Amino acid sequence: MTEDLLSRAAHAARTHPEPGWIDISATVKQRLRTVTRRSRPIRAAADDGTTLFITDQVLTGVLRVAVAGLQCELERVRLIGDDDTCTGAVLDVVTFYGQDLQALAAQIRTTAYQTFTDLLGPTDPPFGADGIDITITDLIPE
């Protein structure tokens, strides 16, 4: 009996839409389209030395995956540099309580630098792992 009642209610809701819903729906969709985040091109070097560009979103996405393998999560990534050049980064990290945070920060810094090197190639001006600052912003229980 309850299923029959729910079926009738669902049918009624589908056949008698709320007045103006279609207009509201279109407005929401349009706003979502305008909220999208623009990406910033970052200069990179291919293996043969030619210049190419990758977006900061790609760089950040690959960085998030690499750091997630260290049992922590990037909360925020701020790339440092002028125009289309990346000369470092500030990474805000959330991790588990009870870890050696200095050792974890060193691992994150090394992993992040390797990710930058893999994606960007040799940078000009060059920066090392010391160009990546790590901030532990939150600790969560295991």
PDB file of C-alpha atoms in Angstrom:
ATOM      1  CA  MET A   1       0.000   0.000   0.000  1.00  0.00           C
ATOM      2  CA  THR A   2       2.807   2.407   0.869  1.00  0.00           C
ATOM      3  CA  GLU A   3       4.531   1.698  -2.467  1.00  0.00           C
ATOM      4  CA  ASP A   4       1.282   2.409  -4.316  1.00  0.00           C
ATOM      5  CA  LEU A   5       0.921   5.714  -2.499  1.00  0.00           C
ATOM      6  CA  LEU A   6       4.539   6.655  -3.272  1.00  0.00           C
ATOM      7  CA  SER A   7       4.105   5.684  -6.918  1.00  0.00           C
ATOM      8  CA  ARG A   8       1.012   7.873  -7.244  1.00  0.00           C
ATOM      9  CA  ALA A   9       2.787  10.783  -5.549  1.00  0.00           C
ATOM     10  CA  ALA A  10       5.825  10.431  -7.823  1.00  0.00           C
ATOM     11  CA  HIS A  11       3.583  10.273 -10.888  1.00  0.00           C
ATOM     12  CA  ALA A  12       1.723  13.396  -9.768  1.00  0.00           C
ATOM     13  CA  ALA A  13       4.967  15.256  -9.173  1.00  0.00           C
ATOM     14  CA  ARG A  14       6.229  14.353 -12.647  1.00  0.00           C
ATOM     15  CA  THR A  15       3.030  15.223 -14.483  1.00  0.00           C
ATOM     16  CA  HIS A  16       2.329  18.481 -12.656  1.00  0.00           C
ATOM     17  CA  PRO A  17       5.625  20.375 -12.436  1.00  0.00           C
ATOM     18  CA  GLU A  18       5.942  23.389 -10.187  1.00  0.00           C
ATOM     19  CA  PRO A  19       5.061  26.574 -12.112  1.00  0.00           C
ATOM     20  CA  GLY A  20       8.199  28.374 -13.216  1.00  0.00           C
ATOM     21  CA  TRP A  21      10.512  25.399 -12.507  1.00  0.00           C
ATOM     22  CA  ILE A  22      11.769  25.243 -16.065  1.00  0.00           C
ATOM     23  CA  ASP A  23      12.692  28.943 -15.906  1.00  0.00           C
ATOM     24  CA  ILE A  24      14.434  28.453 -12.562  1.00  0.00           C
ATOM     25  CA  SER A  25      16.262  25.410 -13.896  1.00  0.00           C
ATOM     26  CA  ALA A  26      17.548  27.329 -16.925  1.00  0.00           C
ATOM     27  CA  THR A  27      18.705  30.184 -14.675  1.00  0.00           C
ATOM     28  CA  VAL A  28      20.589  27.787 -12.413  1.00  0.00           C
ATOM     29  CA  LYS A  29      22.261  26.115 -15.401  1.00  0.00           C
ATOM     30  CA  GLN A  30      23.316  29.484 -16.818  1.00  0.00           C
ATOM     31  CA  ARG A  31      24.823  30.564 -13.500  1.00  0.00           C
ATOM     32  CA  LEU A  32      26.740  27.309 -13.217  1.00  0.00           C
ATOM     33  CA  ARG A  33      28.206  27.911 -16.656  1.00  0.00           C
ATOM     34  CA  THR A  34      29.439  31.351 -15.626  1.00  0.00           C
ATOM     35  CA  VAL A  35      30.961  30.126 -12.352  1.00  0.00           C
ATOM     36  CA  THR A  36      33.487  27.815 -13.981  1.00  0.00           C
ATOM     37  CA  ARG A  37      37.054  28.462 -12.988  1.00  0.00           C
ATOM     38  CA  ARG A  38      39.383  29.648 -15.686  1.00  0.00           C
ATOM     39  CA  SER A  39      42.708  27.953 -15.873  1.00  0.00           C
ATOM     40  CA  ARG A  40      46.080  29.614 -16.044  1.00  0.00           C
ATOM     41  CA  PRO A  41      48.605  28.342 -18.626  1.00  0.00           C
ATOM     42  CA  ILE A  42      51.932  27.286 -17.137  1.00  0.00           C
ATOM     43  CA  ARG A  43      55.013  27.149 -19.339  1.00  0.00           C
ATOM     44  CA  ALA A  44      56.585  23.710 -19.650  1.00  0.00           C
ATOM     45  CA  ALA A  45      59.375  22.177 -21.696  1.00  0.00           C
ATOM     46  CA  ALA A  46      58.976  19.011 -23.757  1.00  0.00           C
ATOM     47  CA  ASP A  47      61.720  16.389 -23.871  1.00  0.00           C
ATOM     48  CA  ASP A  48      63.034  17.863 -27.131  1.00  0.00           C
ATOM     49  CA  GLY A  49      63.204  21.338 -25.577  1.00  0.00           C
ATOM     50  CA  THR A  50      60.181  22.875 -27.276  1.00  0.00           C
ATOM     51  CA  THR A  51      57.954  25.069 -25.162  1.00  0.00           C
ATOM     52  CA  LEU A  52      54.437  23.943 -24.396  1.00  0.00           C
ATOM     53  CA  PHE A  53      51.805  24.944 -21.877  1.00  0.00           C
ATOM     54  CA  ILE A  54      49.763  22.969 -19.387  1.00  0.00           C
ATOM     55  CA  THR A  55      47.001  24.408 -17.265  1.00  0.00           C
ATOM     56  CA  ASP A  56      47.305  25.012 -13.568  1.00  0.00           C
ATOM     57  CA  GLN A  57      44.261  22.745 -13.133  1.00  0.00           C
ATOM     58  CA  VAL A  58      46.122  19.823 -14.716  1.00  0.00           C
ATOM     59  CA  LEU A  59      49.185  20.483 -12.586  1.00  0.00           C
ATOM     60  CA  THR A  60      47.093  20.739  -9.420  1.00  0.00           C
ATOM     61  CA  GLY A  61      45.095  17.604 -10.276  1.00  0.00           C
ATOM     62  CA  VAL A  62      48.194  15.472 -10.825  1.00  0.00           C
ATOM     63  CA  LEU A  63      49.723  16.925  -7.661  1.00  0.00           C
ATOM     64  CA  ARG A  64      46.612  16.007  -5.639  1.00  0.00           C
ATOM     65  CA  VAL A  65      46.785  12.400  -6.811  1.00  0.00           C
ATOM     66  CA  ALA A  66      50.517  12.136  -6.089  1.00  0.00           C
ATOM     67  CA  VAL A  67      50.195  13.578  -2.579  1.00  0.00           C
ATOM     68  CA  ALA A  68      47.132  11.426  -1.782  1.00  0.00           C
ATOM     69  CA  GLY A  69      49.447   8.423  -2.018  1.00  0.00           C
ATOM     70  CA  LEU A  70      51.196   9.728   1.119  1.00  0.00           C
ATOM     71  CA  GLN A  71      48.062   9.339   3.292  1.00  0.00           C
ATOM     72  CA  CYS A  72      47.187  13.029   3.262  1.00  0.00           C
ATOM     73  CA  GLU A  73      45.148  15.417   1.163  1.00  0.00           C
ATOM     74  CA  LEU A  74      45.878  18.770  -0.405  1.00  0.00           C
ATOM     75  CA  GLU A  75      43.463  21.348   0.908  1.00  0.00           C
ATOM     76  CA  ARG A  76      44.795  24.217  -1.184  1.00  0.00           C
ATOM     77  CA  VAL A  77      47.505  24.743  -3.786  1.00  0.00           C
ATOM     78  CA  ARG A  78      48.954  28.171  -4.558  1.00  0.00           C
ATOM     79  CA  LEU A  79      51.373  28.262  -7.447  1.00  0.00           C
ATOM     80  CA  ILE A  80      54.071  30.907  -7.233  1.00  0.00           C
ATOM     81  CA  GLY A  81      55.379  32.650 -10.295  1.00  0.00           C
ATOM     82  CA  ASP A  82      54.942  35.491 -12.739  1.00  0.00           C
ATOM     83  CA  ASP A  83      52.710  35.309 -15.791  1.00  0.00           C
ATOM     84  CA  ASP A  84      53.079  31.803 -17.225  1.00  0.00           C
ATOM     85  CA  THR A  85      56.095  30.676 -15.194  1.00  0.00           C
ATOM     86  CA  CYS A  86      55.918  28.501 -12.087  1.00  0.00           C
ATOM     87  CA  THR A  87      58.737  29.097  -9.629  1.00  0.00           C
ATOM     88  CA  GLY A  88      57.366  27.275  -6.602  1.00  0.00           C
ATOM     89  CA  ALA A  89      54.246  26.454  -4.643  1.00  0.00           C
ATOM     90  CA  VAL A  90      52.589  26.647  -1.247  1.00  0.00           C
ATOM     91  CA  LEU A  91      50.694  23.480  -0.341  1.00  0.00           C
ATOM     92  CA  ASP A  92      48.147  23.376   2.480  1.00  0.00           C
ATOM     93  CA  VAL A  93      47.740  19.785   3.676  1.00  0.00           C
ATOM     94  CA  VAL A  94      45.290  17.846   5.841  1.00  0.00           C
ATOM     95  CA  THR A  95      46.619  14.635   7.373  1.00  0.00           C
ATOM     96  CA  PHE A  96      46.138  12.135  10.171  1.00  0.00           C
ATOM     97  CA  TYR A  97      46.972  12.913  13.780  1.00  0.00           C
ATOM     98  CA  GLY A  98      49.981  11.133  15.274  1.00  0.00           C
ATOM     99  CA  GLN A  99      52.352  11.250  12.303  1.00  0.00           C
ATOM    100  CA  ASP A 100      55.852  12.662  12.210  1.00  0.00           C
ATOM    101  CA  LEU A 101      54.884  15.918  10.515  1.00  0.00           C
ATOM    102  CA  GLN A 102      58.417  16.969   9.602  1.00  0.00           C
ATOM    103  CA  ALA A 103      59.045  13.659   7.843  1.00  0.00           C
ATOM    104  CA  LEU A 104      55.672  13.871   6.109  1.00  0.00           C
ATOM    105  CA  ALA A 105      56.356  17.441   4.960  1.00  0.00           C
ATOM    106  CA  ALA A 106      59.699  16.307   3.525  1.00  0.00           C
ATOM    107  CA  GLN A 107      57.965  13.460   1.646  1.00  0.00           C
ATOM    108  CA  ILE A 108      55.294  15.810   0.318  1.00  0.00           C
ATOM    109  CA  ARG A 109      57.930  18.332  -0.771  1.00  0.00           C
ATOM    110  CA  THR A 110      59.911  15.631  -2.597  1.00  0.00           C
ATOM    111  CA  THR A 111      56.794  14.173  -4.244  1.00  0.00           C
ATOM    112  CA  ALA A 112      55.531  17.607  -5.272  1.00  0.00           C
ATOM    113  CA  TYR A 113      58.902  18.595  -6.716  1.00  0.00           C
ATOM    114  CA  GLN A 114      59.047  15.337  -8.693  1.00  0.00           C
ATOM    115  CA  THR A 115      55.550  16.049 -10.030  1.00  0.00           C
ATOM    116  CA  PHE A 116      56.565  19.573 -11.077  1.00  0.00           C
ATOM    117  CA  THR A 117      59.688  18.227 -12.758  1.00  0.00           C
ATOM    118  CA  ASP A 118      57.775  15.473 -14.576  1.00  0.00           C
ATOM    119  CA  LEU A 119      55.118  17.847 -15.897  1.00  0.00           C
ATOM    120  CA  LEU A 120      57.039  21.062 -16.451  1.00  0.00           C
ATOM    121  CA  GLY A 121      60.479  19.792 -17.330  1.00  0.00           C
ATOM    122  CA  PRO A 122      63.390  22.101 -16.549  1.00  0.00           C
ATOM    123  CA  THR A 123      61.990  25.429 -15.381  1.00  0.00           C
ATOM    124  CA  ASP A 124      63.479  28.823 -16.036  1.00  0.00           C
ATOM    125  CA  PRO A 125      64.248  30.185 -13.526  1.00  0.00           C
ATOM    126  CA  PRO A 126      64.906  26.826 -11.896  1.00  0.00           C
ATOM    127  CA  PHE A 127      63.597  26.030  -8.438  1.00  0.00           C
ATOM    128  CA  GLY A 128      64.309  23.103  -6.178  1.00  0.00           C
ATOM    129  CA  ALA A 129      62.322  21.244  -3.558  1.00  0.00           C
ATOM    130  CA  ASP A 130      63.076  24.162  -1.224  1.00  0.00           C
ATOM    131  CA  GLY A 131      60.771  26.276  -3.427  1.00  0.00           C
ATOM    132  CA  ILE A 132      57.787  24.298  -2.145  1.00  0.00           C
ATOM    133  CA  ASP A 133      56.342  25.334   1.210  1.00  0.00           C
ATOM    134  CA  ILE A 134      54.192  22.869   3.143  1.00  0.00           C
ATOM    135  CA  THR A 135      51.625  23.967   5.729  1.00  0.00           C
ATOM    136  CA  ILE A 136      49.719  21.388   7.766  1.00  0.00           C
ATOM    137  CA  THR A 137      46.327  23.066   8.126  1.00  0.00           C
ATOM    138  CA  ASP A 138      44.365  20.329   9.883  1.00  0.00           C
ATOM    139  CA  LEU A 139      44.838  17.019  11.646  1.00  0.00           C
ATOM    140  CA  ILE A 140      42.113  14.403  11.616  1.00  0.00           C
ATOM    141  CA  PRO A 141      41.771  11.244  13.723  1.00  0.00           C
ATOM    142  CA  GLU A 142      42.616   7.947  12.034  1.00  0.00           C
TER     143      GLU A 142
END
